[in-house]
PDB file of C-alpha atoms and ligand atoms in Angstrom:
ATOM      1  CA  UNK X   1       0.000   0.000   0.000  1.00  0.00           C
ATOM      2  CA  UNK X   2       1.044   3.304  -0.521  1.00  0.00           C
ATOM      3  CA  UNK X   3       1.209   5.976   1.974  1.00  0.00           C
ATOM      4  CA  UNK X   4      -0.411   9.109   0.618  1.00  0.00           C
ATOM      5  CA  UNK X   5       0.317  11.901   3.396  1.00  0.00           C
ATOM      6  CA  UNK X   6       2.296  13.917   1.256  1.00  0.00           C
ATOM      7  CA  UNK X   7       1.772  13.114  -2.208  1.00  0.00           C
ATOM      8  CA  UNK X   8       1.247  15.613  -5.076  1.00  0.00           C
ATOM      9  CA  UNK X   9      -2.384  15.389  -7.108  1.00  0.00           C
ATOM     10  CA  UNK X  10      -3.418  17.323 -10.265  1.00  0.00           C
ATOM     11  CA  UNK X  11      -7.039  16.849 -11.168  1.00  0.00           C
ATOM     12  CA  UNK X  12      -8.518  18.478 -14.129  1.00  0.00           C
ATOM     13  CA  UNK X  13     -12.078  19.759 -14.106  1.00  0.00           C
ATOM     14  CA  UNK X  14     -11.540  19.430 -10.547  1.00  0.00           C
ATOM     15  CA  UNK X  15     -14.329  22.038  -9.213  1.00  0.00           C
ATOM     16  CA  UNK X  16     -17.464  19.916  -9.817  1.00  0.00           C
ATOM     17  CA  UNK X  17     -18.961  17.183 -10.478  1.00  0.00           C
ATOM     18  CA  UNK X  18     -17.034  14.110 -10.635  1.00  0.00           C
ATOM     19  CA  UNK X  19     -13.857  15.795 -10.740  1.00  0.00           C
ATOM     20  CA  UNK X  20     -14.571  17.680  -7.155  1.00  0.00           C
ATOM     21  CA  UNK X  21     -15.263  14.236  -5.686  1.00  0.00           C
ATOM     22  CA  UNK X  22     -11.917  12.852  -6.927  1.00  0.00           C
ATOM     23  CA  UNK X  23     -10.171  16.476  -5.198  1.00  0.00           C
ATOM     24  CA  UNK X  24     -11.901  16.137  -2.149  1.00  0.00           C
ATOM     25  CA  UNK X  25     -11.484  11.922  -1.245  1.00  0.00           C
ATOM     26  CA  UNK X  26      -7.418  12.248  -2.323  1.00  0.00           C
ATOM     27  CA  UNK X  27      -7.084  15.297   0.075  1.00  0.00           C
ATOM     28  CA  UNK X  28      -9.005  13.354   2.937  1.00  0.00           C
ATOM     29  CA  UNK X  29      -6.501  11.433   2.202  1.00  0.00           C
ATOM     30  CA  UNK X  30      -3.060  13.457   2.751  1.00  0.00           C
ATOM     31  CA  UNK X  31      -2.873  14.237  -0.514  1.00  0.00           C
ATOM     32  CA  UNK X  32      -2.042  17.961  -1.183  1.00  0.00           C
ATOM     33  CA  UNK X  33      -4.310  18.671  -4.301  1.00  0.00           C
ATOM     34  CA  UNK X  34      -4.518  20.958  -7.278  1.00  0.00           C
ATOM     35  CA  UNK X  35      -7.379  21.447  -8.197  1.00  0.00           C
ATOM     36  CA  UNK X  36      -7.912  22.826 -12.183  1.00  0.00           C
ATOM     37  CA  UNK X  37     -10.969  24.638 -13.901  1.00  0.00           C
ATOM     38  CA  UNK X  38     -10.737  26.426 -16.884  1.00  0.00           C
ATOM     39  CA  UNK X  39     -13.560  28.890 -16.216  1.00  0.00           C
ATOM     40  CA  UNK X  40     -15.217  29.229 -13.190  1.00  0.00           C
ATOM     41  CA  UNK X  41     -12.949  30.154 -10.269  1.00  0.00           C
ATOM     42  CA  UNK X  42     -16.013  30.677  -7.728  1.00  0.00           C
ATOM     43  CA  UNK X  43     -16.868  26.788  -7.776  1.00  0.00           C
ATOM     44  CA  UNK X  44     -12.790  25.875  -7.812  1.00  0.00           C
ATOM     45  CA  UNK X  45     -12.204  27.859  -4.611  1.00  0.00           C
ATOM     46  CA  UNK X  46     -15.687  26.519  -3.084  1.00  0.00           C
ATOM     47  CA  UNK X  47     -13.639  23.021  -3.453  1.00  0.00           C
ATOM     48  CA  UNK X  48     -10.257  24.358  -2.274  1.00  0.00           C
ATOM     49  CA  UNK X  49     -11.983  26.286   0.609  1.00  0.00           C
ATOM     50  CA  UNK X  50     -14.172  22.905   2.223  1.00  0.00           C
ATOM     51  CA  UNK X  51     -10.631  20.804   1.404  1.00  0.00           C
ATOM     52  CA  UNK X  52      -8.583  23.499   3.834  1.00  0.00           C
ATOM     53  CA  UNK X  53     -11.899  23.621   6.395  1.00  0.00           C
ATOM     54  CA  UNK X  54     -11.209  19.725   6.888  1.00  0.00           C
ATOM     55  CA  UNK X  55      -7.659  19.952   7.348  1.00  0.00           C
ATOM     56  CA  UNK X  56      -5.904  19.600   3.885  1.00  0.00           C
ATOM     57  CA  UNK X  57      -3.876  21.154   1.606  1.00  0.00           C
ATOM     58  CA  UNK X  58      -4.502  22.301  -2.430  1.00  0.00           C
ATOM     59  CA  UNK X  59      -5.064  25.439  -4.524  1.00  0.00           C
ATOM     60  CA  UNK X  60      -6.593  26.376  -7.376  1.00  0.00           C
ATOM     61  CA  UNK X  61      -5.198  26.576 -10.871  1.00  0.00           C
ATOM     62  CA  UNK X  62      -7.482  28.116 -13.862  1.00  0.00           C
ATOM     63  CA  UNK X  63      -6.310  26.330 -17.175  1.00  0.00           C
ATOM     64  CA  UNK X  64      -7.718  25.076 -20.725  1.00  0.00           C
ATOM     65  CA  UNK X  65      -6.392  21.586 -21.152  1.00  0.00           C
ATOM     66  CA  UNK X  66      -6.612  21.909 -24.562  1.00  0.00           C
ATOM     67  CA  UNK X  67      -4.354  24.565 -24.851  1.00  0.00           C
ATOM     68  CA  UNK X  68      -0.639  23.455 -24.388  1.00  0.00           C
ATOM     69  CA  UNK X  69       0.503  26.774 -22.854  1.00  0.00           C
ATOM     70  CA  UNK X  70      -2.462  26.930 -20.268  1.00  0.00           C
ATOM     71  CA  UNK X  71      -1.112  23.527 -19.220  1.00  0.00           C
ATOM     72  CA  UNK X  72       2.241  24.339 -19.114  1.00  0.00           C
ATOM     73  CA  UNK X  73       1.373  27.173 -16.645  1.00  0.00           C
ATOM     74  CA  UNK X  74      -0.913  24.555 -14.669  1.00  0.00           C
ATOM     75  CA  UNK X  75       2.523  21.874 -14.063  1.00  0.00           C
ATOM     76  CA  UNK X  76       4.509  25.182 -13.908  1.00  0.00           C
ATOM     77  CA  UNK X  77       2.429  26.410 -10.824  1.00  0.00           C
ATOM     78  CA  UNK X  78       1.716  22.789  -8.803  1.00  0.00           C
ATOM     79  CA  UNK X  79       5.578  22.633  -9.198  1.00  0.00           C
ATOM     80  CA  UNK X  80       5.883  26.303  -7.198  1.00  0.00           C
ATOM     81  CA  UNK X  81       3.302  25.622  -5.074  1.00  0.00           C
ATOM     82  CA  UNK X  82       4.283  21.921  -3.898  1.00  0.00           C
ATOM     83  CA  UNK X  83       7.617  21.008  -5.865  1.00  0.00           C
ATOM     84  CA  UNK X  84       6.815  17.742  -7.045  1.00  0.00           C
ATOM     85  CA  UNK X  85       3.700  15.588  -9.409  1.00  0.00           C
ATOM     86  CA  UNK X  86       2.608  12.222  -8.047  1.00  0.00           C
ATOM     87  CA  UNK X  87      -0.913  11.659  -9.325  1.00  0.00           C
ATOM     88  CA  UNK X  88      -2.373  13.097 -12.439  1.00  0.00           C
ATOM     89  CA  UNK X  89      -5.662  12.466 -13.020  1.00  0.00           C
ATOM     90  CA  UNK X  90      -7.363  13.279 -16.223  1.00  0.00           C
ATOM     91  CA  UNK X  91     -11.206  14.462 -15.626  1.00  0.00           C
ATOM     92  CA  UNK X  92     -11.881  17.414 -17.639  1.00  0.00           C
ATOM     93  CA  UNK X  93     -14.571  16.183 -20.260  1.00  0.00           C
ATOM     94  CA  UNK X  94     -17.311  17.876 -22.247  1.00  0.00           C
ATOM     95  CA  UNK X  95     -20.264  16.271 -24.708  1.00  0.00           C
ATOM     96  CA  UNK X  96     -21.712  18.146 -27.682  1.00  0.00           C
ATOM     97  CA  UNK X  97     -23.977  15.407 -28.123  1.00  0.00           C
ATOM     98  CA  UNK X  98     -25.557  15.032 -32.245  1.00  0.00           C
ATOM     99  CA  UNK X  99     -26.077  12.465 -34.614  1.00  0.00           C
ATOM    100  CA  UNK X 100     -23.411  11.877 -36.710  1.00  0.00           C
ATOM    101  CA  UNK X 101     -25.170  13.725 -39.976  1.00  0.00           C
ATOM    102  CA  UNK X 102     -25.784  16.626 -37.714  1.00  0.00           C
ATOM    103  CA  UNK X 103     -22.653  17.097 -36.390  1.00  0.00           C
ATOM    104  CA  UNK X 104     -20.036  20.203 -37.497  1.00  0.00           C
ATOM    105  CA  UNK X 105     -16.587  20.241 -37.715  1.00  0.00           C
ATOM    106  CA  UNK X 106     -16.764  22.335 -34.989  1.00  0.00           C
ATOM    107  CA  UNK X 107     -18.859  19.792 -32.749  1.00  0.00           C
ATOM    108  CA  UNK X 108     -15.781  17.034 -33.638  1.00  0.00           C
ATOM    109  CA  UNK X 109     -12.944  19.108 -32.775  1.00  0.00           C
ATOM    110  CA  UNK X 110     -13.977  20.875 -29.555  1.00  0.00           C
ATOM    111  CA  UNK X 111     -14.891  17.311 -27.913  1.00  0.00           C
ATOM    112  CA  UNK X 112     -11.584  15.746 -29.282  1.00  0.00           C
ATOM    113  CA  UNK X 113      -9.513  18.405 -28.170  1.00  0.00           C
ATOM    114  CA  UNK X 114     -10.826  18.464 -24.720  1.00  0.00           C
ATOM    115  CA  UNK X 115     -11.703  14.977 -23.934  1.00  0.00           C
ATOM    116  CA  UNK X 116      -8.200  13.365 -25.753  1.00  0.00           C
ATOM    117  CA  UNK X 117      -6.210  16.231 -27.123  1.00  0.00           C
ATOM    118  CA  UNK X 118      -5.325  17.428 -23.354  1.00  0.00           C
ATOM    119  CA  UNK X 119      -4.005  14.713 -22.587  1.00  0.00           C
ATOM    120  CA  UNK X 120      -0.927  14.931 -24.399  1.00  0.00           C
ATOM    121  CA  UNK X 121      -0.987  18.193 -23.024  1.00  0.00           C
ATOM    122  CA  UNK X 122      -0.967  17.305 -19.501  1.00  0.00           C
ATOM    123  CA  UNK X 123       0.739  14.006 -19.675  1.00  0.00           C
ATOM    124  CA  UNK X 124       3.824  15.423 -21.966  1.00  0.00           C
ATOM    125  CA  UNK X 125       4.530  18.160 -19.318  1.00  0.00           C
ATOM    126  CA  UNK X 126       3.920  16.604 -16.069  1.00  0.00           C
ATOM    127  CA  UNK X 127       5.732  13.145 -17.596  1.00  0.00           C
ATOM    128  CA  UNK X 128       9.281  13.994 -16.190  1.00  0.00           C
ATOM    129  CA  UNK X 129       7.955  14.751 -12.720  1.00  0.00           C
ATOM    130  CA  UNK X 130       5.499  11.665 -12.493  1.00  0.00           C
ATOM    131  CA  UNK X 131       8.537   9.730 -13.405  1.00  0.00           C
ATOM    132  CA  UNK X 132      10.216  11.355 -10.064  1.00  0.00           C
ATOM    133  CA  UNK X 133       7.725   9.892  -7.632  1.00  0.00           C
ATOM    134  CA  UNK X 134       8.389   6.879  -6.207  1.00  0.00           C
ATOM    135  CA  UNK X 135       4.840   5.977  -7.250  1.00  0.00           C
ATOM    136  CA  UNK X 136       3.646   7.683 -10.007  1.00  0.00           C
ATOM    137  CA  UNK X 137      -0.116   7.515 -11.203  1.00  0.00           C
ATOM    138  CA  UNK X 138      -1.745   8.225 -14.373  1.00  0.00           C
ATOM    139  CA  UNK X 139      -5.670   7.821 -14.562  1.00  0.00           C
ATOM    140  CA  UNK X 140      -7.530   8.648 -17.106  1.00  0.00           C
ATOM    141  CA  UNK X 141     -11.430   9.195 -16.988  1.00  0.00           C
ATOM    142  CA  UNK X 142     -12.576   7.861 -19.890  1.00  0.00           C
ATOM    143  CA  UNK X 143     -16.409   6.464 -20.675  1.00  0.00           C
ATOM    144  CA  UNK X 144     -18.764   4.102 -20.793  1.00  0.00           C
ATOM    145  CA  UNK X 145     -19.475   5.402 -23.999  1.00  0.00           C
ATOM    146  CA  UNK X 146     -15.934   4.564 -24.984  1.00  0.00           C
ATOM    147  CA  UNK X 147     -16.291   0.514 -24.477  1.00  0.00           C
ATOM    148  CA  UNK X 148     -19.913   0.159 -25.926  1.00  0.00           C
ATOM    149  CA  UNK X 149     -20.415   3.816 -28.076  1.00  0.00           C
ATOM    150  CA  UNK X 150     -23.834   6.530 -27.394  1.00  0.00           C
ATOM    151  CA  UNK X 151     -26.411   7.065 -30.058  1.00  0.00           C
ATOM    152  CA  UNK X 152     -25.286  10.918 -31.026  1.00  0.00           C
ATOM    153  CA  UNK X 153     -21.905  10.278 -29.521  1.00  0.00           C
ATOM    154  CA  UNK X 154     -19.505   9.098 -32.257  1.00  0.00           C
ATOM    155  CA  UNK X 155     -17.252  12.513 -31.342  1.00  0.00           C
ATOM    156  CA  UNK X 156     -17.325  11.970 -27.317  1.00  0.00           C
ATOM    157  CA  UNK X 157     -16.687   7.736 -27.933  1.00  0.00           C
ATOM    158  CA  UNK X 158     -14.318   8.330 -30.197  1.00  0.00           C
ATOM    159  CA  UNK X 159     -12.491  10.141 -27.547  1.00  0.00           C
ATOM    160  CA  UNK X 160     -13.358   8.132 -24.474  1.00  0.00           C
ATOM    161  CA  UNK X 161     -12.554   5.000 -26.323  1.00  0.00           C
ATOM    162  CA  UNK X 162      -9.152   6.754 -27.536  1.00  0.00           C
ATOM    163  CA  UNK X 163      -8.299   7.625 -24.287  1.00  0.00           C
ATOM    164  CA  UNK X 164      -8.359   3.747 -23.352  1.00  0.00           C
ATOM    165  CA  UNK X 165      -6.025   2.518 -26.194  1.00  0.00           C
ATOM    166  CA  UNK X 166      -3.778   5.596 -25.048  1.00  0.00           C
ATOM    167  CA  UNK X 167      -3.669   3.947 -21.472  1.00  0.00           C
ATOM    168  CA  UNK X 168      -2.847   0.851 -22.282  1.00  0.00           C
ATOM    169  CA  UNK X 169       0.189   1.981 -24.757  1.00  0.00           C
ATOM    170  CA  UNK X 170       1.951   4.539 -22.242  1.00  0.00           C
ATOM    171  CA  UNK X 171       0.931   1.675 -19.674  1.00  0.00           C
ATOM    172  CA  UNK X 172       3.878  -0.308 -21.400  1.00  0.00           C
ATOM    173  CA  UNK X 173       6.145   2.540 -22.237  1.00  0.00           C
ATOM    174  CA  UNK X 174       6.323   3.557 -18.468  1.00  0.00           C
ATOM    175  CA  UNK X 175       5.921  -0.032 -16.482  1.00  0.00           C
ATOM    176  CA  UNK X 176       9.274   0.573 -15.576  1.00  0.00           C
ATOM    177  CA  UNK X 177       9.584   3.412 -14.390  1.00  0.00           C
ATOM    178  CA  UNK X 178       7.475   2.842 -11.508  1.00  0.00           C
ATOM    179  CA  UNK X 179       4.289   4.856 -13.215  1.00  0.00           C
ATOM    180  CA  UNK X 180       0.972   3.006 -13.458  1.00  0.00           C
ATOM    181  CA  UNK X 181      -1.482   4.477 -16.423  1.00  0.00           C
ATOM    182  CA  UNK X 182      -5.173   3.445 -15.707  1.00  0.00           C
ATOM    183  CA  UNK X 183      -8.464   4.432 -17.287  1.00  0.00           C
ATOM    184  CA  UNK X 184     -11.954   4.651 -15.030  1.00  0.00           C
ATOM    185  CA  UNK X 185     -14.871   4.009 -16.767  1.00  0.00           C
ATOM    186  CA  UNK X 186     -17.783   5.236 -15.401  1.00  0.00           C
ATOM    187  CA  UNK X 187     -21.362   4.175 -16.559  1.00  0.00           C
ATOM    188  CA  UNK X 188     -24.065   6.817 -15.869  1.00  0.00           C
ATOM    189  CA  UNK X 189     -23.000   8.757 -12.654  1.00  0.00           C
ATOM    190  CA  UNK X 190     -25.584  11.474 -11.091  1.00  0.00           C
ATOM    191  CA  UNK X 191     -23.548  15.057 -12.017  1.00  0.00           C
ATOM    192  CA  UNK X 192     -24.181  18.178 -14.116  1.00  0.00           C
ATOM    193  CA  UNK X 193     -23.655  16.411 -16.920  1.00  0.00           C
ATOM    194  CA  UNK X 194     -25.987  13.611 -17.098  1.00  0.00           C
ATOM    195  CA  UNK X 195     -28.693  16.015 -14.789  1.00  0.00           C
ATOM    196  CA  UNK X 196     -28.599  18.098 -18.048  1.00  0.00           C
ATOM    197  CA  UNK X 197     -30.736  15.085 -20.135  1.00  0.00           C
ATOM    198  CA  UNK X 198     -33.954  14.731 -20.691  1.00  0.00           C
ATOM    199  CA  UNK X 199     -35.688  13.579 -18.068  1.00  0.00           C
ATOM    200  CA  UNK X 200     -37.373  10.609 -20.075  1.00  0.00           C
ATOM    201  CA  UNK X 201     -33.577   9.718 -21.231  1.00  0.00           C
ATOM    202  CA  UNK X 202     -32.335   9.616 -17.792  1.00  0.00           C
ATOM    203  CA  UNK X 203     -35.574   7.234 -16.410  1.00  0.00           C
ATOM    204  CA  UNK X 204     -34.612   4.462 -19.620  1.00  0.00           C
ATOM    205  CA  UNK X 205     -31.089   4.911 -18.293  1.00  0.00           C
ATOM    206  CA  UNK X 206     -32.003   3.866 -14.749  1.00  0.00           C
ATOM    207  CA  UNK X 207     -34.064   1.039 -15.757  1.00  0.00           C
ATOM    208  CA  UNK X 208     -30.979  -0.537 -17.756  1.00  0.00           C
ATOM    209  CA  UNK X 209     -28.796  -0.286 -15.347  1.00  0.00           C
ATOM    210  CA  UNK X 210     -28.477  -3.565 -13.500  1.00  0.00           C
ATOM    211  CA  UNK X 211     -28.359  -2.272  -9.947  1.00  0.00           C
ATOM    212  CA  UNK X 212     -31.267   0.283 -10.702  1.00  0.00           C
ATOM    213  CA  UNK X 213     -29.841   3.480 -10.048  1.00  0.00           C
ATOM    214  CA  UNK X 214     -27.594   5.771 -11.274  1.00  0.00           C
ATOM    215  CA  UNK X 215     -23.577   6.011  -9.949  1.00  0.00           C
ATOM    216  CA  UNK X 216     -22.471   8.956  -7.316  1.00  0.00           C
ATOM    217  CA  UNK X 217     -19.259  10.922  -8.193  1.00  0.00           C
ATOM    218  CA  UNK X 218     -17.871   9.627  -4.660  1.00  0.00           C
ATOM    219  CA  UNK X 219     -18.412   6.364  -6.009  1.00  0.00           C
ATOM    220  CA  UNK X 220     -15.865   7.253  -8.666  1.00  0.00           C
ATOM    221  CA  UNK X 221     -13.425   8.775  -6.236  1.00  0.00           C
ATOM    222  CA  UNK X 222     -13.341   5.717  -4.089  1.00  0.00           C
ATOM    223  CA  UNK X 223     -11.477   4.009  -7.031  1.00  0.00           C
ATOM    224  CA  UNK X 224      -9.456   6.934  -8.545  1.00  0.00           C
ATOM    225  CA  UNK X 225      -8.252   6.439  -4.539  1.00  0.00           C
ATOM    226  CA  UNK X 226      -8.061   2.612  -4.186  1.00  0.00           C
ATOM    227  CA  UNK X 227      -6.128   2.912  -7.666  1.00  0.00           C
ATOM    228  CA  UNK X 228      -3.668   5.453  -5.995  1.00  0.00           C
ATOM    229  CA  UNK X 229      -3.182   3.499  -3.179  1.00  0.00           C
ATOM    230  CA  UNK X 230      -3.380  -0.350  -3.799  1.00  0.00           C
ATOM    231  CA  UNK X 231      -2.690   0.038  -7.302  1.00  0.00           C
ATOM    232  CA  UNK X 232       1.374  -0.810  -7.767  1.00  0.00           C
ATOM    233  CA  UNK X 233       0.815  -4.152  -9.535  1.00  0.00           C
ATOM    234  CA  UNK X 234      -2.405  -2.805 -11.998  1.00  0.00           C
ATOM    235  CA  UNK X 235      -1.369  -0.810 -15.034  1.00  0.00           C
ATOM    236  CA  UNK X 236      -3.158  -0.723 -18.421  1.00  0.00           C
ATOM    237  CA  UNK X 237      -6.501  -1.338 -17.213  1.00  0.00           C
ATOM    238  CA  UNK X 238     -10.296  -0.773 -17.237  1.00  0.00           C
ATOM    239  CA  UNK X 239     -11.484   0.048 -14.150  1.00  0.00           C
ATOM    240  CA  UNK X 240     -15.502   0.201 -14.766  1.00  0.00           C
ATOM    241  CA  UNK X 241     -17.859   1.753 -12.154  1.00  0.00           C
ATOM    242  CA  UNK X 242     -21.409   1.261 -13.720  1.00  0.00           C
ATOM    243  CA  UNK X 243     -23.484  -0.835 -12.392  1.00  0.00           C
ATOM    244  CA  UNK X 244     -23.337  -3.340 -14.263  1.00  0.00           C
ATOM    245  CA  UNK X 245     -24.491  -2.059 -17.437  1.00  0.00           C
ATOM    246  CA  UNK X 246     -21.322  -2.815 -19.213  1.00  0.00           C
ATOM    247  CA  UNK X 247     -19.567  -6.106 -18.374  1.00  0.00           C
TER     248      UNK X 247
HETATM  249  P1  NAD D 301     -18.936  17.955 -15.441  1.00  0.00           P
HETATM  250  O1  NAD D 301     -19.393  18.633 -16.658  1.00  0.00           O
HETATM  251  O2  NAD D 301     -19.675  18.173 -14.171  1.00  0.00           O
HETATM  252  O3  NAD D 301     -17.396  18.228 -15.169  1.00  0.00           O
HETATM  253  C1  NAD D 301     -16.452  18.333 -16.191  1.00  0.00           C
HETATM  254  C2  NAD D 301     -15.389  19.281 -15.718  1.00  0.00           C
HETATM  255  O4  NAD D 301     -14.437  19.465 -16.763  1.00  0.00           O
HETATM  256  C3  NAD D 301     -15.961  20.669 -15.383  1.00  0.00           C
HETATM  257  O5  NAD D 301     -15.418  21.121 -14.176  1.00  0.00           O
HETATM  258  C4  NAD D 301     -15.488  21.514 -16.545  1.00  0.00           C
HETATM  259  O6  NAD D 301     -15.294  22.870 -16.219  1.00  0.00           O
HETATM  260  C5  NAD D 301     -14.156  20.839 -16.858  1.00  0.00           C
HETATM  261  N1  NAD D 301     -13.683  21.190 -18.182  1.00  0.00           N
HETATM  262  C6  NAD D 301     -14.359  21.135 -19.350  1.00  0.00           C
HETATM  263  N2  NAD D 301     -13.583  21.598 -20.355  1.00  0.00           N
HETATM  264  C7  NAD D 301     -12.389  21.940 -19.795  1.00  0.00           C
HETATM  265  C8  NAD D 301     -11.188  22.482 -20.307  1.00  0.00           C
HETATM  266  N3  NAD D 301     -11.048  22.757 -21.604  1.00  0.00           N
HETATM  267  N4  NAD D 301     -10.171  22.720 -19.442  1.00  0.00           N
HETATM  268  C9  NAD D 301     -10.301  22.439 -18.137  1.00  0.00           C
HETATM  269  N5  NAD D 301     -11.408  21.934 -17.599  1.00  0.00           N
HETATM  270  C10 NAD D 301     -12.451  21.687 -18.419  1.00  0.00           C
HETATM  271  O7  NAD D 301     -18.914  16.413 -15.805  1.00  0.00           O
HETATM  272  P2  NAD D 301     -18.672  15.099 -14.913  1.00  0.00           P
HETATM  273  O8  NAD D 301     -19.888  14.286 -15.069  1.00  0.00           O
HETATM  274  O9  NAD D 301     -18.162  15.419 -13.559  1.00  0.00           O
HETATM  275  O10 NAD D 301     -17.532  14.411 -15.799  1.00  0.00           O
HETATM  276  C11 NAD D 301     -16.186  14.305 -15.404  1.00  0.00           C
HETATM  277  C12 NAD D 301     -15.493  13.326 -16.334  1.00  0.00           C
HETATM  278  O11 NAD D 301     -16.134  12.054 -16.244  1.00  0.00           O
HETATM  279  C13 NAD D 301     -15.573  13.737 -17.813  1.00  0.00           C
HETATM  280  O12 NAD D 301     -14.382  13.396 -18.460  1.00  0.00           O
HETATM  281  C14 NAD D 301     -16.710  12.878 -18.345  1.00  0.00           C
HETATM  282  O13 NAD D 301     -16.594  12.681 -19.722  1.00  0.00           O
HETATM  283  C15 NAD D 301     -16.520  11.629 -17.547  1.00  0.00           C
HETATM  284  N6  NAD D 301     -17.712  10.792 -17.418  1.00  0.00           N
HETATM  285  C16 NAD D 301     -18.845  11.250 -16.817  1.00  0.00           C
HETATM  286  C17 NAD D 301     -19.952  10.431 -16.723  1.00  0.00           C
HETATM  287  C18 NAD D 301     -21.226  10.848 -16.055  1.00  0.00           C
HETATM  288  O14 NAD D 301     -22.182  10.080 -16.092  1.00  0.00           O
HETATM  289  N7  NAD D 301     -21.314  11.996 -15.427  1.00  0.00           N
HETATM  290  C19 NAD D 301     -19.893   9.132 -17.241  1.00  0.00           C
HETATM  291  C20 NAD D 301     -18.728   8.700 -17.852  1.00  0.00           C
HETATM  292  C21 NAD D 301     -17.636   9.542 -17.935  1.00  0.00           C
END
């Protein structure tokens, strides 16, 4: 097991939703957290204010993960603040959800350069200092949508399920240098995001899902944790938290 007190977190898209769960349960944890937004500072220091309240350490740290610079800055700035990168975890996701003949250009490249283009971003500057850490952690939030695809969602499963071949190659590249890349897959998990559907979608959705309810973002934190913890011997892998709806 490793011993977290100490360790150094970047989480993208960290000031709601899923992403504010992950912030939160590694800073319960000892781990001293940066949390990243790219817009809306108010939320990002809501996050970083209940993490200090409880005892732990992080900041927040506005940048665009699709823009290289703006994630330059981001490693430049967790390096200032806390001199080292342990964990990275890759959360910041959007949808721009349309069937394939109504779809733009536009509509591709946004959700490709957010969802899979920042991760070269983020994981070609922050590579040298994960590869520092004793125990260095990659993990990728990837989809649901990735493994099985989404009517209206050939740009967001194209990147989800992108983002899982991606693991699984630097998975091999950096076995030995004591860095584990994993991907999370969550099924349909109660945040902004899936609160924004129809409310008609989101009922069919419940009553596919083989435990009969919809995930919680904690849910997803627990194994971003257990994966930064009790994950030296799993690289590479598909971690799914859905219910059962995918198997
Ligand atoms: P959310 O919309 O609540 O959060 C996404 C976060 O990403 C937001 O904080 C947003 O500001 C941030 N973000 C978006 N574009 C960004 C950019 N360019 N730079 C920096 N930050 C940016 O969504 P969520 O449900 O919490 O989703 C988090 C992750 O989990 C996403 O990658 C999403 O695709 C994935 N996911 C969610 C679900 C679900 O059911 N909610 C299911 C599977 C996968």
């Amino acid at each position: 097991m490793v011993e977290l007190t100490d360790k150094v977190a970047i989480v993208t898209g960290g000031s709601r939703g899923i992403g504010s769960a992950i912030s939160s349960e590694l800073a319960r944890n000892g781990v001293k957290v940066v949390v990243n937004y790219q817009s809306n500072s108010e939320s990002a220091e809501k996050v970083v204010h209940a993490i200090k309240e409880s005892g732990g350490q992080a900041i927040a740290v506005k940048a665009d993960v699709s823009k290289s610079d703006d994630v330059l800055n981001l490693i430049n700035e967790t390096i200032n603040q806390f001199g080292k990168i342990d964990i990275l975890v890759n959360n910041a996701g959007i949808t721009k959800d349309r069937t394939f003949r109504k779809l733009s250009q536009d509509d591709w490249n946004q959700v490709i350069n957010v969802n899979l283009n920042s991760v070269y971003n983020t994981i070609s500057s922050a590579l040298p200092h994960l590869m520092e850490s004793e125990a260095g952690r990659i993990i990728n939030i990837s989809s649901i949508i990735g493994q099985t695809g989404g009517f209206g969602q050939t740009n967001y499963s194209a990147a989800k399920a992108g983002l899982i071949g991606y693991t699984k190659s630097l998975a091999l590249e950096l076995a030995r240098k004591r860095v584990t890349v994993n991907a999370v897959c969550p099924g349909f998990i109660e945040t902004e995001m899936v609160q924004e559907m129809p409310d008609k979608v989101r009922e069919q959705i419940i009553a596919s899902v083989p435990v009969q309810r919809l995930g919680q973002a904690i849910e997803v934190a627990r194994s971003v944790l257990f994966l930064c913890k009790d994950g030296e011997y799993i690289t590479g892998q598909q971690l799914n938290i859905n219910g059962g709806l995918y198997m």
